[in-house]
Coordinates of C-alpha atoms in Angstrom, one line a residue:
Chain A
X1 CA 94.4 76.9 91.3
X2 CA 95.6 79.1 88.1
X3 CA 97.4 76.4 85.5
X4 CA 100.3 78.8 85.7
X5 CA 101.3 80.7 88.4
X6 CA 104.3 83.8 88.8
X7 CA 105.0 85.8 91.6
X8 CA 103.1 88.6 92.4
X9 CA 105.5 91.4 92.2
X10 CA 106.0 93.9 91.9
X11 CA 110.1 93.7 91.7
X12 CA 111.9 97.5 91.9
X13 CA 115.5 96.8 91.9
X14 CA 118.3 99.0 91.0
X15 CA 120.3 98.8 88.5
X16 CA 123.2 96.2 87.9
X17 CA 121.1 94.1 90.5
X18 CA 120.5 90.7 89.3
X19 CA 116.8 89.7 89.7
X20 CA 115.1 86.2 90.0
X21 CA 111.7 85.4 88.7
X22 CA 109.7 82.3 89.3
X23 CA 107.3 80.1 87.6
X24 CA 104.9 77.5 88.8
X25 CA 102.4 74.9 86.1
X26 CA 100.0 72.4 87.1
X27 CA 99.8 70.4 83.6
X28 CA 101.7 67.8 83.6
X29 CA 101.8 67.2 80.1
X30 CA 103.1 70.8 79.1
X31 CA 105.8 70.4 76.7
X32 CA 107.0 73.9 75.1
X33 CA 107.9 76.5 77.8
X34 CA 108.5 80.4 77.3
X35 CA 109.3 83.8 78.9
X36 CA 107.5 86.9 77.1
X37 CA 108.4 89.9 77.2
X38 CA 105.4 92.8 77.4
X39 CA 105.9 96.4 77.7
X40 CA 103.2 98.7 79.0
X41 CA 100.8 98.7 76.1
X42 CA 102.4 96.9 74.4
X43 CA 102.1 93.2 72.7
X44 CA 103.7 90.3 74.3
X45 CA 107.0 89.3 72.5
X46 CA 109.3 86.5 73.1
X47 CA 112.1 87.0 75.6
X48 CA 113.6 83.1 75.2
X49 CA 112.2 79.7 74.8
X50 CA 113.0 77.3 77.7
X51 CA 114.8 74.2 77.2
X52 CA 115.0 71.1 79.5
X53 CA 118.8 71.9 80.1
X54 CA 118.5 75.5 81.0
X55 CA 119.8 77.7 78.3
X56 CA 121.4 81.4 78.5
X57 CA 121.2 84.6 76.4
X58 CA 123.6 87.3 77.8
X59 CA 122.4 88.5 80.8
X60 CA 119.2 86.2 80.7
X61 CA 119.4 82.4 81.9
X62 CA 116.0 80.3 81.9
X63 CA 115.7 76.9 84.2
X64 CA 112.7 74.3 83.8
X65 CA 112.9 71.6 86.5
X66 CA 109.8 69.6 84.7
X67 CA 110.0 67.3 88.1
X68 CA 108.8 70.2 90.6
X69 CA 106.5 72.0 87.4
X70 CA 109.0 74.7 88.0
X71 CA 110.5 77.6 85.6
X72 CA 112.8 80.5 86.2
X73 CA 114.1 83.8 84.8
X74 CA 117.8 85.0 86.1
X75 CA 118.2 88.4 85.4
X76 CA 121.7 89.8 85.5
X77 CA 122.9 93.1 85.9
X78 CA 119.8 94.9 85.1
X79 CA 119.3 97.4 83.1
X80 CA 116.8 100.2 82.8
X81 CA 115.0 98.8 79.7
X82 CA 114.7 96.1 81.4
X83 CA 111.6 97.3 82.8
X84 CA 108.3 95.3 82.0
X85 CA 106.5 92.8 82.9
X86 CA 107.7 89.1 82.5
X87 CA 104.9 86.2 81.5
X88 CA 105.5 82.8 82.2
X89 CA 104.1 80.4 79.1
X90 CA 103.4 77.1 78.8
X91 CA 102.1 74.6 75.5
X92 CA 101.3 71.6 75.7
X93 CA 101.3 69.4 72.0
X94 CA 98.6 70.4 69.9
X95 CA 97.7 72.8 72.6
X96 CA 97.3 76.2 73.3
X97 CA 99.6 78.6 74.9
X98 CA 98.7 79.3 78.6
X99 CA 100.2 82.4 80.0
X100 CA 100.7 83.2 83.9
X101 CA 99.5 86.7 85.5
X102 CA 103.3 88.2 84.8
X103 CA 105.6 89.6 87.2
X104 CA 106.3 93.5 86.9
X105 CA 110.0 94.7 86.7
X106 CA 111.3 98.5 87.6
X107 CA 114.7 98.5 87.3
X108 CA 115.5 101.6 89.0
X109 CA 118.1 104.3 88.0
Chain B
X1 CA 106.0 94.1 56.9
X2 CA 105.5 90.2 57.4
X3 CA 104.2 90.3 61.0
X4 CA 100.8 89.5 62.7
X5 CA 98.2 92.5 61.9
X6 CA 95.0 93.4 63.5
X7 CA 93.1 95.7 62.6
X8 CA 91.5 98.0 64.2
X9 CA 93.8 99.4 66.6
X10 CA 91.5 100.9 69.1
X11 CA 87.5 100.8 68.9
X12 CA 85.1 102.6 71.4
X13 CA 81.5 101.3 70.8
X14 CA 78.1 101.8 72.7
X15 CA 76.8 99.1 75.0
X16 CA 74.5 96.7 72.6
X17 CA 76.6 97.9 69.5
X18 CA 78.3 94.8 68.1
X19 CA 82.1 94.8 67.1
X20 CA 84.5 92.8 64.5
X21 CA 87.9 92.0 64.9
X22 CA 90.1 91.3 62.6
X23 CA 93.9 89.8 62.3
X24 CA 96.1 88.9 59.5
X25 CA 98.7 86.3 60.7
X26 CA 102.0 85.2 59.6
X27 CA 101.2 84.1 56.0
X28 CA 103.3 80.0 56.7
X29 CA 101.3 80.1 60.5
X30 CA 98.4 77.2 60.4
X31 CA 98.1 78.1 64.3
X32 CA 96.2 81.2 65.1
X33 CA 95.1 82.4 68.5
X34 CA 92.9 85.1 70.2
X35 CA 93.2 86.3 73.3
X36 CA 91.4 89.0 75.8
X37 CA 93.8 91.2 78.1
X38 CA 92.5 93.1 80.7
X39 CA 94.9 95.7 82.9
X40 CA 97.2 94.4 85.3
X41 CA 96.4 90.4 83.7
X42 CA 98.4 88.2 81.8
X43 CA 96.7 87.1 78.3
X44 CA 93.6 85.0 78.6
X45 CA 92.6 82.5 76.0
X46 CA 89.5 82.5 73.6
X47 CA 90.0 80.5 71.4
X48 CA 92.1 79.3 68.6
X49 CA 92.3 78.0 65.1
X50 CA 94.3 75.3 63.4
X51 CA 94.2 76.4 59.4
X52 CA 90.5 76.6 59.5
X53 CA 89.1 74.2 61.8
X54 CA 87.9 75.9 65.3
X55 CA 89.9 73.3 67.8
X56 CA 88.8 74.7 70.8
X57 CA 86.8 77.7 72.6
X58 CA 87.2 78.8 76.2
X59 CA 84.8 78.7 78.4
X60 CA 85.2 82.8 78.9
X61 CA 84.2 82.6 75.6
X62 CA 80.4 83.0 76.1
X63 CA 77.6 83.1 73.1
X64 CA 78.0 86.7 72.5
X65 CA 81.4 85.8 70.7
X66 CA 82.5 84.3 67.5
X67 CA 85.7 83.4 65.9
X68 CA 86.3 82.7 62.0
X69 CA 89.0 81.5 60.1
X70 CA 87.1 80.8 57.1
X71 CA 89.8 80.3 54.4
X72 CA 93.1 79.0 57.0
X73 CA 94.0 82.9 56.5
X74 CA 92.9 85.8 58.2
X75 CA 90.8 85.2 61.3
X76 CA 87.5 87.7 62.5
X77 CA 86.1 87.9 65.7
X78 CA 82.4 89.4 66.5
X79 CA 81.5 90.3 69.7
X80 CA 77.8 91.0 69.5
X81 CA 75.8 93.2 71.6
X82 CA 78.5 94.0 73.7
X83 CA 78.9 94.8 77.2
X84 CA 80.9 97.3 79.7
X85 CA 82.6 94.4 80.9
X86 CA 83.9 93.4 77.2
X87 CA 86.3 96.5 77.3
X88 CA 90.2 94.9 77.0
X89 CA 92.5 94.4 74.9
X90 CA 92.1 91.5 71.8
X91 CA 95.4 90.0 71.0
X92 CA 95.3 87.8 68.2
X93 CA 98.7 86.0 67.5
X94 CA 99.9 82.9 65.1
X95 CA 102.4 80.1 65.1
X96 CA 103.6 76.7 63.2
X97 CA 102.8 73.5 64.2
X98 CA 104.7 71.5 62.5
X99 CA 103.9 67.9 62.0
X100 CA 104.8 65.5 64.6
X101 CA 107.0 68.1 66.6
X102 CA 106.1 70.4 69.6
X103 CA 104.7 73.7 68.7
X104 CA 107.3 76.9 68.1
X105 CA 106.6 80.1 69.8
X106 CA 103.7 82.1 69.0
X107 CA 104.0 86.1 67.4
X108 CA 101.7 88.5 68.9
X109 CA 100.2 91.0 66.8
X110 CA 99.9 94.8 68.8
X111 CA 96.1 94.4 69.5
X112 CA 92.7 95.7 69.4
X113 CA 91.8 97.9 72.5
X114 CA 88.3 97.9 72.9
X115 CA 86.4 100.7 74.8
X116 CA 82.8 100.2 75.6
X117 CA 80.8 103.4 77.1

């Protein structure tokens, strides 16, 4: 089993459509949790951190349930830049970052 | 421009040749990471430096390889007589750890595609 694990995808929604994305880890003792952001060709970059209370930024909400090893990414309203594929991270202390497979997004006009 | 660097940007090389990578982190970052990326995969990890002290090597990672960080600065990594199958993508990135607190996100410079014909 893969120490972090997203759904396959691909996702091709249209636009305004809101769009779910889910996360699974098998270490226990990960701490920090992330969602990247990586356009084709492109370098990862940070989308949002992920915080044991769920947090929101605009049209993005991430949940860790740290009893089920469990993250999501809410998408609302999409838009078309919001095309690219989504990796799940996690970091344990003093650890490195372990990234999931990543789930593709089309947001379709 | 204060952000992660690698340089090169792309490098075709023969089969046998050997390769160096090399990446400039954020200059307050004692963390610094490499990674291989292959189409259609997330980001797998080689290996990764805290200032200059090696912490810990994947097992991907086979003898072919090597990573420095010889000052805690800018970080090289050879790949020697390389292989068909050693064509992806080399991310390096860097982040703080600081002391007694979890670690902050890590910046992800635009890579090193490697080509080998």
């Amino acid at each position: 089993r893969k120490e972090v694990e997203q759904d396959p995808g691909p996702f091709n929604v249209p636009e305004g459509a809101t769009v779910a994305f889910n996360c699974t880890y098998s270490n226990s003792a990960s701490q920090s949790f992330f969602w990247y952001r990586q356009d084709c060709r492109k370098e990862p970059k940070l989308l949002m951190s992920v915080y044991s209370s769920g947090n929101e930024d605009g049209r993005f909400t991430a949940q860790l349930n740290r009893a089920s090893q469990y993250i999501s990414l809410l998408i609302r309203d999409s838009k078309l830049s919001d095309s690219a594929t989504y990796l799940c991270v996690v970091n344990g202390y003093g650890q490195n970052f372990v990234f999931g497979p990543g789930t593709r997004l089309s947001v379709l006009p | 421009d204060t952000g992660v660097s690698q340089d090169p940007r792309h490098k075709i090389t023969k089969r046998g040749q050997n390769v160096t990578f090399r990446c400039d982190p954020i200059s307050e970052h004692n963390r610094l990471y490499w990674y291989r990326q292959t189409l259609g995969q997330g980001p797998e990890f080689l290996t990764y430096f805290q200032n200059e002290a090696q912490l810990e090597k994947s097992r991907l990672l086979s003898d072919r390889f090597s990573a420095e960080r010889p000052k805690g600065s800018f970080s090289t990594l050879e790949i020697q007589r390389t292989e068909q199958g050693d064509s992806a993508m080399y991310l390096c990135a860097s982040s703080l750890l600081p002391h007694r607190t979890l670690n902050t996100e890590a910046f992800f410079g635009q890579g090193t595609r490697l080509t080998v014909v």
